[in-house]
PDB file of C-alpha atoms in Angstrom:
ATOM      1  CA  MET A   1     -75.182 241.060 212.397  1.00 78.00           C
ATOM      2  CA  ALA A   2     -77.751 238.784 214.660  1.00 88.00           C
ATOM      3  CA  ILE A   3     -76.308 236.527 216.606  1.00 94.00           C
ATOM      4  CA  ILE A   4     -77.284 232.992 215.078  1.00 92.00           C
ATOM      5  CA  SER A   5     -77.250 229.818 217.510  1.00 95.00           C
ATOM      6  CA  GLY A   6     -75.265 226.720 216.782  1.00 93.00           C
ATOM      7  CA  GLU A   7     -78.427 224.788 216.072  1.00 92.00           C
ATOM      8  CA  GLU A   8     -79.630 227.417 213.473  1.00 94.00           C
ATOM      9  CA  LEU A   9     -76.119 227.208 211.591  1.00 95.00           C
ATOM     10  CA  LEU A  10     -76.124 223.372 211.588  1.00 94.00           C
ATOM     11  CA  ARG A  11     -79.433 223.486 209.757  1.00 94.00           C
ATOM     12  CA  GLY A  12     -79.366 226.054 207.368  1.00 95.00           C
ATOM     13  CA  GLY A  13     -75.787 224.472 206.347  1.00 96.00           C
ATOM     14  CA  ILE A  14     -77.384 220.868 205.583  1.00 97.00           C
ATOM     15  CA  GLU A  15     -80.325 222.915 203.469  1.00 96.00           C
ATOM     16  CA  ARG A  16     -77.787 224.918 201.573  1.00 97.00           C
ATOM     17  CA  GLY A  17     -75.805 221.647 201.330  1.00 97.00           C
ATOM     18  CA  VAL A  18     -78.712 219.777 199.791  1.00 98.00           C
ATOM     19  CA  GLU A  19     -79.089 222.433 197.073  1.00 98.00           C
ATOM     20  CA  LEU A  20     -75.503 222.090 196.126  1.00 98.00           C
ATOM     21  CA  MET A  21     -75.709 218.688 195.764  1.00 98.00           C
ATOM     22  CA  ALA A  22     -78.792 219.104 193.805  1.00 98.00           C
ATOM     23  CA  VAL A  23     -76.281 221.412 191.425  1.00 97.00           C
ATOM     24  CA  ALA A  24     -73.802 218.319 191.176  1.00 97.00           C
ATOM     25  CA  ALA A  25     -76.169 215.985 190.127  1.00 96.00           C
ATOM     26  CA  ASN A  26     -77.825 218.224 187.930  1.00 94.00           C
ATOM     27  CA  THR A  27     -74.295 219.175 185.981  1.00 92.00           C
ATOM     28  CA  VAL A  28     -72.573 216.098 186.542  1.00 89.00           C
ATOM     29  CA  LEU A  29     -71.414 214.475 182.822  1.00 78.00           C
ATOM     30  CA  LYS A  30     -74.185 212.129 181.622  1.00 76.00           C
ATOM     31  CA  PHE A  31     -75.280 210.777 178.432  1.00 77.00           C
ATOM     32  CA  GLY A  32     -76.331 213.981 177.010  1.00 64.00           C
ATOM     33  CA  HIS A  33     -80.296 214.158 177.825  1.00 67.00           C
ATOM     34  CA  PRO A  34     -81.754 216.066 180.746  1.00 64.00           C
ATOM     35  CA  LYS A  35     -83.790 213.128 182.137  1.00 81.00           C
ATOM     36  CA  ILE A  36     -83.422 212.716 185.815  1.00 92.00           C
ATOM     37  CA  ARG A  37     -85.706 214.309 188.251  1.00 96.00           C
ATOM     38  CA  MET A  38     -85.122 215.611 191.852  1.00 98.00           C
ATOM     39  CA  SER A  39     -86.436 216.435 194.975  1.00 98.00           C
ATOM     40  CA  ALA A  40     -85.748 217.058 198.431  1.00 98.00           C
ATOM     41  CA  VAL A  41     -86.895 215.148 201.634  1.00 98.00           C
ATOM     42  CA  GLY A  42     -86.529 215.779 205.474  1.00 96.00           C
ATOM     43  CA  PRO A  43     -87.469 214.096 209.230  1.00 95.00           C
ATOM     44  CA  GLU A  44     -91.122 213.972 208.227  1.00 94.00           C
ATOM     45  CA  GLU A  45     -90.914 212.265 205.282  1.00 97.00           C
ATOM     46  CA  PHE A  46     -88.348 209.902 206.882  1.00 96.00           C
ATOM     47  CA  ASP A  47     -91.157 208.762 209.471  1.00 94.00           C
ATOM     48  CA  GLU A  48     -93.599 208.133 206.137  1.00 95.00           C
ATOM     49  CA  LEU A  49     -90.466 206.311 204.331  1.00 96.00           C
ATOM     50  CA  SER A  50     -90.242 203.914 207.684  1.00 94.00           C
ATOM     51  CA  GLY A  51     -94.052 203.287 207.646  1.00 93.00           C
ATOM     52  CA  TYR A  52     -93.550 202.240 204.099  1.00 93.00           C
ATOM     53  CA  CYS A  53     -90.551 200.017 204.468  1.00 91.00           C
ATOM     54  CA  GLU A  54     -92.060 198.585 207.629  1.00 87.00           C
ATOM     55  CA  GLY A  55     -94.952 197.524 205.090  1.00 88.00           C
ATOM     56  CA  VAL A  56     -92.887 195.640 202.435  1.00 86.00           C
ATOM     57  CA  ALA A  57     -90.506 194.123 204.924  1.00 78.00           C
ATOM     58  CA  GLU A  58     -91.866 190.662 203.799  1.00 77.00           C
ATOM     59  CA  VAL A  59     -89.987 191.632 200.304  1.00 77.00           C
ATOM     60  CA  SER A  60     -86.866 192.122 201.220  1.00 77.00           C
ATOM     61  CA  PRO A  61     -84.985 191.746 204.931  1.00 75.00           C
ATOM     62  CA  LEU A  62     -82.916 195.257 203.861  1.00 80.00           C
ATOM     63  CA  PHE A  63     -86.345 196.998 204.170  1.00 86.00           C
ATOM     64  CA  ASN A  64     -87.032 195.584 207.449  1.00 81.00           C
ATOM     65  CA  ARG A  65     -84.029 196.879 208.777  1.00 81.00           C
ATOM     66  CA  ASP A  66     -83.744 200.312 207.010  1.00 88.00           C
ATOM     67  CA  GLY A  67     -87.571 201.063 208.235  1.00 88.00           C
ATOM     68  CA  ARG A  68     -86.362 200.258 212.050  1.00 86.00           C
ATOM     69  CA  SER A  69     -83.440 202.981 211.191  1.00 89.00           C
ATOM     70  CA  PHE A  70     -85.482 205.669 209.330  1.00 93.00           C
ATOM     71  CA  VAL A  71     -87.197 206.700 212.800  1.00 90.00           C
ATOM     72  CA  ASP A  72     -83.988 207.418 214.261  1.00 91.00           C
ATOM     73  CA  LEU A  73     -82.756 209.451 211.506  1.00 93.00           C
ATOM     74  CA  ALA A  74     -86.214 211.162 211.621  1.00 93.00           C
ATOM     75  CA  GLN A  75     -85.243 212.363 214.992  1.00 93.00           C
ATOM     76  CA  GLN A  76     -82.164 213.665 213.943  1.00 93.00           C
ATOM     77  CA  ASP A  77     -82.962 216.155 211.662  1.00 94.00           C
ATOM     78  CA  THR A  78     -81.512 213.864 208.359  1.00 96.00           C
ATOM     79  CA  ARG A  79     -82.339 215.255 205.000  1.00 98.00           C
ATOM     80  CA  ALA A  80     -82.066 213.302 201.704  1.00 98.00           C
ATOM     81  CA  LEU A  81     -81.487 214.224 197.788  1.00 99.00           C
ATOM     82  CA  LEU A  82     -83.772 212.204 195.669  1.00 98.00           C
ATOM     83  CA  ILE A  83     -82.908 211.147 192.071  1.00 98.00           C
ATOM     84  CA  GLY A  84     -84.651 209.273 189.508  1.00 96.00           C
ATOM     85  CA  ALA A  85     -85.576 209.014 185.927  1.00 94.00           C
ATOM     86  CA  ARG A  86     -88.123 207.059 183.874  1.00 93.00           C
ATOM     87  CA  ARG A  87     -86.959 203.601 182.694  1.00 93.00           C
ATOM     88  CA  LYS A  88     -87.076 203.587 179.015  1.00 93.00           C
ATOM     89  CA  SER A  89     -84.246 204.219 176.508  1.00 91.00           C
ATOM     90  CA  VAL A  90     -83.992 207.829 174.454  1.00 87.00           C
ATOM     91  CA  TYR A  91     -80.716 206.506 173.123  1.00 85.00           C
ATOM     92  CA  ASN A  92     -81.128 204.141 170.393  1.00 86.00           C
ATOM     93  CA  TYR A  93     -77.695 202.807 171.109  1.00 90.00           C
ATOM     94  CA  ASP A  94     -79.301 198.592 171.008  1.00 93.00           C
ATOM     95  CA  CYS A  95     -76.583 197.505 172.963  1.00 94.00           C
ATOM     96  CA  GLY A  96     -78.370 195.274 174.352  1.00 94.00           C
ATOM     97  CA  ALA A  97     -77.192 195.487 178.068  1.00 94.00           C
ATOM     98  CA  CYS A  98     -80.846 195.820 179.465  1.00 93.00           C
ATOM     99  CA  GLY A  99     -81.708 192.163 177.950  1.00 93.00           C
ATOM    100  CA  PHE A 100     -83.789 193.255 174.763  1.00 96.00           C
ATOM    101  CA  ARG A 101     -81.793 193.237 171.167  1.00 96.00           C
ATOM    102  CA  THR A 102     -82.828 196.785 170.346  1.00 96.00           C
ATOM    103  CA  CYS A 103     -83.980 200.150 172.180  1.00 95.00           C
ATOM    104  CA  GLU A 104     -87.472 199.658 170.356  1.00 96.00           C
ATOM    105  CA  GLU A 105     -88.300 196.256 171.876  1.00 96.00           C
ATOM    106  CA  LEU A 106     -87.088 197.540 175.194  1.00 95.00           C
ATOM    107  CA  ASN A 107     -89.475 200.312 174.963  1.00 95.00           C
ATOM    108  CA  LYS A 108     -92.032 197.985 174.184  1.00 95.00           C
ATOM    109  CA  ALA A 109     -91.685 195.568 176.904  1.00 94.00           C
ATOM    110  CA  GLU A 110     -94.643 195.348 179.597  1.00 93.00           C
ATOM    111  CA  GLU A 111     -93.442 197.222 182.579  1.00 90.00           C
ATOM    112  CA  VAL A 112     -92.648 195.055 185.721  1.00 88.00           C
ATOM    113  CA  GLU A 113     -94.039 196.217 188.837  1.00 83.00           C
ATOM    114  CA  SER A 114     -91.927 195.804 191.641  1.00 81.00           C
ATOM    115  CA  ILE A 115     -89.911 197.434 193.971  1.00 80.00           C
ATOM    116  CA  ILE A 116     -88.050 198.817 191.280  1.00 83.00           C
ATOM    117  CA  ASN A 117     -90.215 199.014 188.137  1.00 85.00           C
ATOM    118  CA  GLY A 118     -88.492 197.639 185.250  1.00 90.00           C
ATOM    119  CA  PRO A 119     -87.141 196.581 182.999  1.00 94.00           C
ATOM    120  CA  CYS A 120     -84.628 199.378 182.977  1.00 94.00           C
ATOM    121  CA  CYS A 121     -82.163 201.169 179.966  1.00 93.00           C
ATOM    122  CA  HIS A 122     -78.681 200.577 181.775  1.00 91.00           C
ATOM    123  CA  PHE A 123     -77.666 204.231 180.020  1.00 91.00           C
ATOM    124  CA  VAL A 124     -80.235 205.876 182.234  1.00 91.00           C
ATOM    125  CA  VAL A 125     -79.405 203.548 185.256  1.00 92.00           C
ATOM    126  CA  TYR A 126     -75.745 205.152 184.642  1.00 92.00           C
ATOM    127  CA  ASP A 127     -77.029 208.691 184.437  1.00 93.00           C
ATOM    128  CA  VAL A 128     -78.936 208.307 188.039  1.00 94.00           C
ATOM    129  CA  HIS A 129     -75.952 206.704 189.461  1.00 94.00           C
ATOM    130  CA  MET A 130     -73.467 209.203 188.085  1.00 94.00           C
ATOM    131  CA  ALA A 131     -75.668 212.077 189.709  1.00 96.00           C
ATOM    132  CA  ALA A 132     -75.967 210.364 192.710  1.00 97.00           C
ATOM    133  CA  ASN A 133     -72.011 209.506 192.857  1.00 96.00           C
ATOM    134  CA  ALA A 134     -71.618 213.938 191.899  1.00 97.00           C
ATOM    135  CA  ALA A 135     -74.357 214.739 194.907  1.00 98.00           C
ATOM    136  CA  ALA A 136     -72.412 212.263 197.298  1.00 98.00           C
ATOM    137  CA  SER A 137     -69.035 213.982 196.653  1.00 97.00           C
ATOM    138  CA  VAL A 138     -70.325 217.288 197.091  1.00 98.00           C
ATOM    139  CA  ALA A 139     -71.741 216.083 200.536  1.00 98.00           C
ATOM    140  CA  HIS A 140     -68.303 214.832 201.849  1.00 96.00           C
ATOM    141  CA  TYR A 141     -66.494 218.073 200.903  1.00 96.00           C
ATOM    142  CA  MET A 142     -68.726 220.023 202.909  1.00 96.00           C
ATOM    143  CA  GLY A 143     -68.248 217.755 206.180  1.00 96.00           C
ATOM    144  CA  LEU A 144     -71.876 216.383 206.155  1.00 98.00           C
ATOM    145  CA  HIS A 145     -72.041 212.183 206.819  1.00 97.00           C
ATOM    146  CA  CYS A 146     -73.410 210.887 203.619  1.00 97.00           C
ATOM    147  CA  ARG A 147     -74.603 207.772 202.195  1.00 96.00           C
ATOM    148  CA  VAL A 148     -76.619 206.822 199.605  1.00 96.00           C
ATOM    149  CA  PHE A 149     -79.802 204.269 199.974  1.00 94.00           C
ATOM    150  CA  GLN A 150     -81.572 202.123 197.655  1.00 91.00           C
ATOM    151  CA  THR A 151     -84.291 201.611 200.130  1.00 92.00           C
ATOM    152  CA  ILE A 152     -84.366 205.538 200.508  1.00 95.00           C
ATOM    153  CA  GLY A 153     -85.074 205.519 196.401  1.00 93.00           C
ATOM    154  CA  ALA A 154     -87.394 202.788 196.622  1.00 92.00           C
ATOM    155  CA  ALA A 155     -90.048 204.001 199.239  1.00 94.00           C
ATOM    156  CA  ALA A 156     -89.823 207.388 198.031  1.00 96.00           C
ATOM    157  CA  PRO A 157     -91.917 207.058 195.047  1.00 94.00           C
ATOM    158  CA  ALA A 158     -94.647 204.921 196.767  1.00 92.00           C
ATOM    159  CA  CYS A 159     -95.058 207.759 199.060  1.00 95.00           C
ATOM    160  CA  GLU A 160     -94.842 210.359 196.275  1.00 96.00           C
ATOM    161  CA  PHE A 161     -91.945 212.256 197.458  1.00 98.00           C
ATOM    162  CA  ILE A 162     -90.569 212.369 193.770  1.00 97.00           C
ATOM    163  CA  GLU A 163     -92.906 212.290 190.494  1.00 94.00           C
ATOM    164  CA  ASP A 164     -92.531 210.615 187.206  1.00 93.00           C
ATOM    165  CA  VAL A 165     -89.879 208.365 187.892  1.00 94.00           C
ATOM    166  CA  ASP A 166     -89.578 204.549 187.611  1.00 92.00           C
ATOM    167  CA  PHE A 167     -86.836 204.006 189.758  1.00 90.00           C
ATOM    168  CA  CYS A 168     -84.848 206.467 192.122  1.00 95.00           C
ATOM    169  CA  ILE A 169     -82.201 206.528 194.631  1.00 96.00           C
ATOM    170  CA  GLY A 170     -81.475 208.633 197.959  1.00 98.00           C
ATOM    171  CA  VAL A 171     -78.609 210.588 199.076  1.00 98.00           C
ATOM    172  CA  ALA A 172     -79.011 210.855 202.710  1.00 98.00           C
ATOM    173  CA  VAL A 173     -77.028 213.601 204.316  1.00 98.00           C
ATOM    174  CA  SER A 174     -76.526 214.304 208.322  1.00 97.00           C
ATOM    175  CA  TYR A 175     -74.632 216.818 210.275  1.00 97.00           C
ATOM    176  CA  GLN A 176     -74.808 214.890 213.470  1.00 95.00           C
ATOM    177  CA  SER A 177     -71.488 214.905 215.270  1.00 93.00           C
ATOM    178  CA  ARG A 178     -71.237 210.897 214.821  1.00 91.00           C
ATOM    179  CA  ASN A 179     -72.315 209.350 211.549  1.00 92.00           C
ATOM    180  CA  PRO A 180     -75.888 207.812 212.038  1.00 91.00           C
ATOM    181  CA  PHE A 181     -75.689 205.509 208.572  1.00 90.00           C
ATOM    182  CA  PHE A 182     -73.028 202.762 209.188  1.00 82.00           C
ATOM    183  CA  ASP A 183     -74.231 201.638 212.385  1.00 72.00           C
ATOM    184  CA  ARG A 184     -77.308 199.867 211.537  1.00 62.00           C
ATOM    185  CA  HIS A 185     -76.375 196.654 212.861  1.00 64.00           C
ATOM    186  CA  LYS A 186     -77.966 197.369 215.945  1.00 68.00           C
ATOM    187  CA  TYR A 187     -81.393 197.242 214.356  1.00 65.00           C
ATOM    188  CA  TRP A 188     -80.997 193.688 213.824  1.00 64.00           C
ATOM    189  CA  SER A 189     -79.102 190.794 216.117  1.00 67.00           C
ATOM    190  CA  GLU A 190     -76.117 188.957 214.374  1.00 70.00           C
ATOM    191  CA  GLU A 191     -78.713 186.132 214.771  1.00 75.00           C
ATOM    192  CA  GLU A 192     -81.582 187.651 213.446  1.00 71.00           C
ATOM    193  CA  TRP A 193     -79.319 189.065 210.501  1.00 68.00           C
ATOM    194  CA  ALA A 194     -78.463 185.448 209.408  1.00 72.00           C
ATOM    195  CA  GLN A 195     -82.073 184.130 209.781  1.00 74.00           C
ATOM    196  CA  LYS A 196     -83.351 186.484 207.634  1.00 68.00           C
ATOM    197  CA  PHE A 197     -80.851 185.951 204.881  1.00 69.00           C
ATOM    198  CA  ALA A 198     -81.066 182.544 205.064  1.00 74.00           C
ATOM    199  CA  GLU A 199     -84.977 182.456 204.704  1.00 70.00           C
ATOM    200  CA  GLU A 200     -84.683 185.693 201.991  1.00 65.00           C
ATOM    201  CA  PHE A 201     -81.344 185.045 199.915  1.00 67.00           C
ATOM    202  CA  PRO A 202     -80.142 181.478 200.326  1.00 69.00           C
ATOM    203  CA  SER A 203     -77.628 181.617 197.612  1.00 66.00           C
ATOM    204  CA  PHE A 204     -76.357 185.133 198.753  1.00 61.00           C
ATOM    205  CA  THR A 205     -72.791 185.027 200.454  1.00 60.00           C
ATOM    206  CA  ARG A 206     -72.802 188.189 202.256  1.00 55.00           C
ATOM    207  CA  ARG A 207     -68.891 189.193 201.307  1.00 52.00           C
ATOM    208  CA  PHE A 208     -69.479 192.467 201.870  1.00 45.00           C
ATOM    209  CA  MET A 209     -72.761 192.984 204.136  1.00 47.00           C
ATOM    210  CA  GLY A 210     -71.293 191.396 207.347  1.00 44.00           C
ATOM    211  CA  ALA A 211     -73.715 192.214 210.499  1.00 40.00           C
ATOM    212  CA  VAL A 212     -71.737 195.053 211.275  1.00 41.00           C
ATOM    213  CA  GLU A 213     -71.322 196.715 208.318  1.00 42.00           C
TER     214      GLU A 213
END
C-alpha cells in the first residue's frame, strides 16, 4: 500500500469520525419523529463563525470570548457537527413545559427572533440534545477531543451552515495532541471575565463557570 503521512491519517480520521458521529446522532433514541437536521463544518467555517460571534458580542459575553477562540480553532483544523431542529411541536402531548397550555397554542405563538428563535417544544429540544450527546459519545470513544457549544449552534444558522432550523447545537472535535476546548480563559483575563458578567448577568453566580473553566 502507499505510505500515508501522519497528517493525512489524522485528517482522514477526524472526517470519518464526524460521519460516525452523525450516524449516532441519527439513530439515538428520540421521541419518534425524524426531525433533526445535520451538517458539518471545518476550519473555513470556523473563521466565519468567529466573525458572527464578534458581531453579536454585545449581546452576550460568551460570544465575545468564543469568537476569539474560534480563530485559533480554525487554525487547528477543527471540525464540528451541527445538529438542529424546528421549534414547533409535532407531538400533541400538551405537557405545558414550553409555557403554553397546549401544543396548538405553542405552534400558533408568534416567533421570538433572538440568538435562538423561540418558543420551542421541550421534546424537540430534548431530541437535539440527546443527538448531541450520542455524537459526543462516539467522539470520545474514537479518541477525539470534544466539546458541545451553544455558541456554535447559535451562529451556524445565521451563517447559513445548516438549513431549516430554529435552534442548533454544535459538537466540536479536534485531533490535536492537546485539548483546545477547555482553556478559553486565556481569551479573557479574570478581571475582564468578572466585569463582563457583572455588566451582562448581574444576578448570575457563575458557580460552575469560573475564570478557569
